[in-house]
Amino acid sequence: MIGIAILMVSCGKGDWKDATDPAADRAKALLKEMTLEEKVGQMCQYVAPCYVPPGQGSPYKNIDATDENLGNKDLADKIRRGEVGSFLHCMTTKEAIALQDLAKESRLGIPLLIGIDAIHGNALIEGCTIYPTSINLASTFDPELVESIGAETALEMRQKGLYWTFAPNLDVARDARWGRMGETFGEDPFLVSEMGKYSIWGLQGRDRNFDQGHVIACAKHLIAGGEPFGGLNAAPMDLSERQLREIYLPPFVSAIKDAHVGTVMAAHNEVNGIPCHGNSWLLKDLLRDELGFDGFVVSDWMDIERLNAMHHWAPDSTEAFVRSVEAGIDMHMQGDNYFEAVIGAVKSGRIPMKRIDEAAGKILEMKFAVGLFEAPLPSLAPLENAEAHRQTALDAARESIVLLKNNGVLPLFRNGGVASSGGSTASLREAPPLASQSEAPVPPLNVPRVAVVSPSGLTTSANPGNSERSDAGSLRGTPLSPPGGRRGVDGSRQRTLFVVGPNADSQTILGDWAAPQPDSLVITVLEGIRNEFLGAKIDTLCFGGMIANIDAKGIEAARRKAASADICIVVAGENSQRYSAFGRSCGENCDRDDLDLPGMQQELLEAVASAGKPTVLVLMTGRANSLAWAKENVDAILNVWEPGQMGGQAVAEVLSGKVNPSGKLPVTMPRSVGQVPTVYNHKHSQYSRLFATNETGPLWPFGFGLSYSHFVYSKPSMSSGQPSGPGRVHPRSAVAEYGLSPEAAPERSEESGLPEPALDALTTVSINVTNEGPYDGAEVVQLYVRDEYASVTRPVKELKAFKRVFLKAGESAEVTFAITPEMLQCFGADNRWSVEPGEFTILIGSSSADQDLQKLSLTID
Ligand code: BGC
């Protein structure tokens, strides 16, 4: 008898305990054993009791928000009854273990899925690796690096018992007033899509295989919260279907179709009058039926209640709960009353049981798929691989720093050598090599200020290059140091570096979604400088790390200190730290009505610069700031965003020249707040009229970033061989030669909403890039497309491909891009995706600015 029973269980299809069965089958089998209450319980999420600090009160009743809440009878009993399926923000392993122990006491013992905002590393947990923020990662234009970070984050999460991250944030951020820009991959749909896809691959494993090292990702926020009305988080969005599909949806399409993301989170905002949490067109027709999403949808934090309280759309919260389930939300984040409301609606016949089975079934399927039922309890042991992960964090910080201006003052002390910030992730894992440089005298410290030279000084006529390139003479052919030269200050006399500013020595460097960390785990800019510039005299004024502490007296002190220094480094910007007691200016729910340096930082910068010493602005920020004065008046600007726990080292290495900066802007930097929204992929008519009282163009364009080396682009070429594949696209010169027939033009998609799937390459574009500077370095080659005329107006250009290439000094590489029909499609006047016949311009070069791009034409008959 016993033998037979074992046999039935072990080969048993339909046994949810059989780990060899597919997740979907196990979920179905388990559902059959569950009561209505247990099923709705799976749809309920609670914040972990210890997350809410004592004394701050709980956002939901019955939880007193103290450490003792682990023993809170009401919540504990709910878990024991199987009425809770998920928690978020379990900050300690001890708490995660205690909660799972309670779940084991429930009738079916279904484990809890514990989620957390691991946005740039598992950064809400003390001791986990804090990578640079998403906007930094976007600046690397290095998707493989983003995948590695996702994989490392997943490993650290699992060790803490966390199997679900509310990341990546796929909002396309097109308004810098909105405080969440720093947790996004920027303003461009293609860049956000690529970074999002690789991030999900890293977190979940490719093909969502969730092997032992992975966790469930969450594509958020559906949709269009990145350009809220007036720049305020959660404000309404009114947008055309075209704008929705061309700008905001592509990252979600890629997350679902290419990366098979396991969960999606709805956005706070309404779209065209319907709040996203109650929008059945968005959550069912588009997400499920059209995009084929097969995971589950979680609400954002108490946003279902806000269908009533904030949107005034549902007359009360019970109605809000019911409408959200009807619309397609599968899990409620977080709190009481949802459970009772949903059960009531099922019992009254308003919500069909089928809908509950669908929601609970998807949640269970994900729990099975990620291995939660077989997972060991989280470990209290120290994190594995912590050192290797910190090295990745350092590499990412190095790659992400964007040099916006340099009149020759950087790298600071020219006896350090410039090392590469790497070409491939693999090479970055090694210590940055010193560039091959010949013996040369060490230039004096006080490098004379040099005017910004015209682009022609640096580039071939074929490619005008970056208009902002710094002085060719100082960097071209004048090696900075002998090979293996000692790093640090020029030994001939001691130099004084004045490091000043509220962000110089604070954990602001970690960005939003990071818990305060032990100081020993964070390298601030000041610490990085101290380590990097050994022997230099370092004078400081850091205002206790608080922007609000800057006052007139402090500014005068800064002016005096600047006067007696040799070099001034002002570390200013914003503060996104959500756990700061006060003084936060950026991050979630920290939106601004101006983009200038907050507080008295501008006055501080001006006072320091007035001393007449070479002045470098290190901008540490979670949004695009307006820096018109700084651009004119300081010698160099490094936009370091929020570069994470190793960021201070990376910044110091870029200052010294040990690392050659290679980041590029993933957003347009506006001249002033009045310019927003300002994006590079605007329509032609956007600037047909100019502002009456100020310059109209942005300060720095999307895709822009300087190097200590310089890269020369050859003339690009387009392959003109016999066309292949179903689409027929040719360089203009080839059209006559091959006489393409109209029938040969790509077919219009029958699907109304989706972009056509990528077809084989229709042609290729190649360009040769040479590192003509004396230092090794990385360059991001960017390819944009312009559809010259179509049935609808088209953007002036759209990023369609990019490639980060690492080149040793003097080295060249050919970069080839395939041109696919997918790159040429638009959502036409008939509300369908297609490639419309006509002329296209391919633009290729070092940034989105016209002067940095070379053009090729192609025609579709
Ligand atoms: C944010 C989400 C986040 C959630 C949980 C919300 O306020 O909008 O992005 O995942 O909180 O922390």
mmCIF file with all atom_site columns, C-alpha atoms in Angstrom, residues 108 120 287 312 454 508 728 734 747 757-758 787:
data_model
loop_
_atom_site.group_PDB
_atom_site.id
_atom_site.type_symbol
_atom_site.label_atom_id
_atom_site.label_alt_id
_atom_site.label_comp_id
_atom_site.label_asym_id
_atom_site.label_entity_id
_atom_site.label_seq_id
_atom_site.pdbx_PDB_ins_code
_atom_site.Cartn_x
_atom_site.Cartn_y
_atom_site.Cartn_z
_atom_site.occupancy
_atom_site.B_iso_or_equiv
_atom_site.pdbx_formal_charge
_atom_site.auth_seq_id
_atom_site.auth_comp_id
_atom_site.auth_asym_id
_atom_site.auth_atom_id
_atom_site.pdbx_PDB_model_num
ATOM 1  C CA . LEU A 1 108 ? -1.832  24.540 2.937   1.00 0.00 ? 108 LEU A CA 1
ATOM 2  C CA . HIS A 1 120 ? 19.733  49.549 -8.008  1.00 0.00 ? 120 HIS A CA 1
ATOM 3  C CA . LEU A 1 287 ? -1.692  44.032 -21.575 1.00 0.00 ? 287 LEU A CA 1
ATOM 4  C CA . HIS A 1 312 ? -12.574 60.637 -7.086  1.00 0.00 ? 312 HIS A CA 1
ATOM 5  C CA . SER A 1 454 ? 35.461  74.959 -32.262 1.00 0.00 ? 454 SER A CA 1
ATOM 6  C CA . THR A 1 508 ? 23.395  61.248 -0.944  1.00 0.00 ? 508 THR A CA 1
ATOM 7  C CA . ARG A 1 728 ? 13.224  45.735 -49.363 1.00 0.00 ? 728 ARG A CA 1
ATOM 8  C CA . ALA A 1 734 ? 21.125  51.418 -54.780 1.00 0.00 ? 734 ALA A CA 1
ATOM 9  C CA . GLU A 1 747 ? 4.084   44.464 -45.998 1.00 0.00 ? 747 GLU A CA 1
ATOM 10 C CA . PRO A 1 757 ? 8.296   41.760 -35.430 1.00 0.00 ? 757 PRO A CA 1
ATOM 11 C CA . ALA A 1 758 ? 11.887  42.410 -36.342 1.00 0.00 ? 758 ALA A CA 1
ATOM 12 C CA . ASP A 1 787 ? 11.346  59.185 -41.421 1.00 0.00 ? 787 ASP A CA 1
#
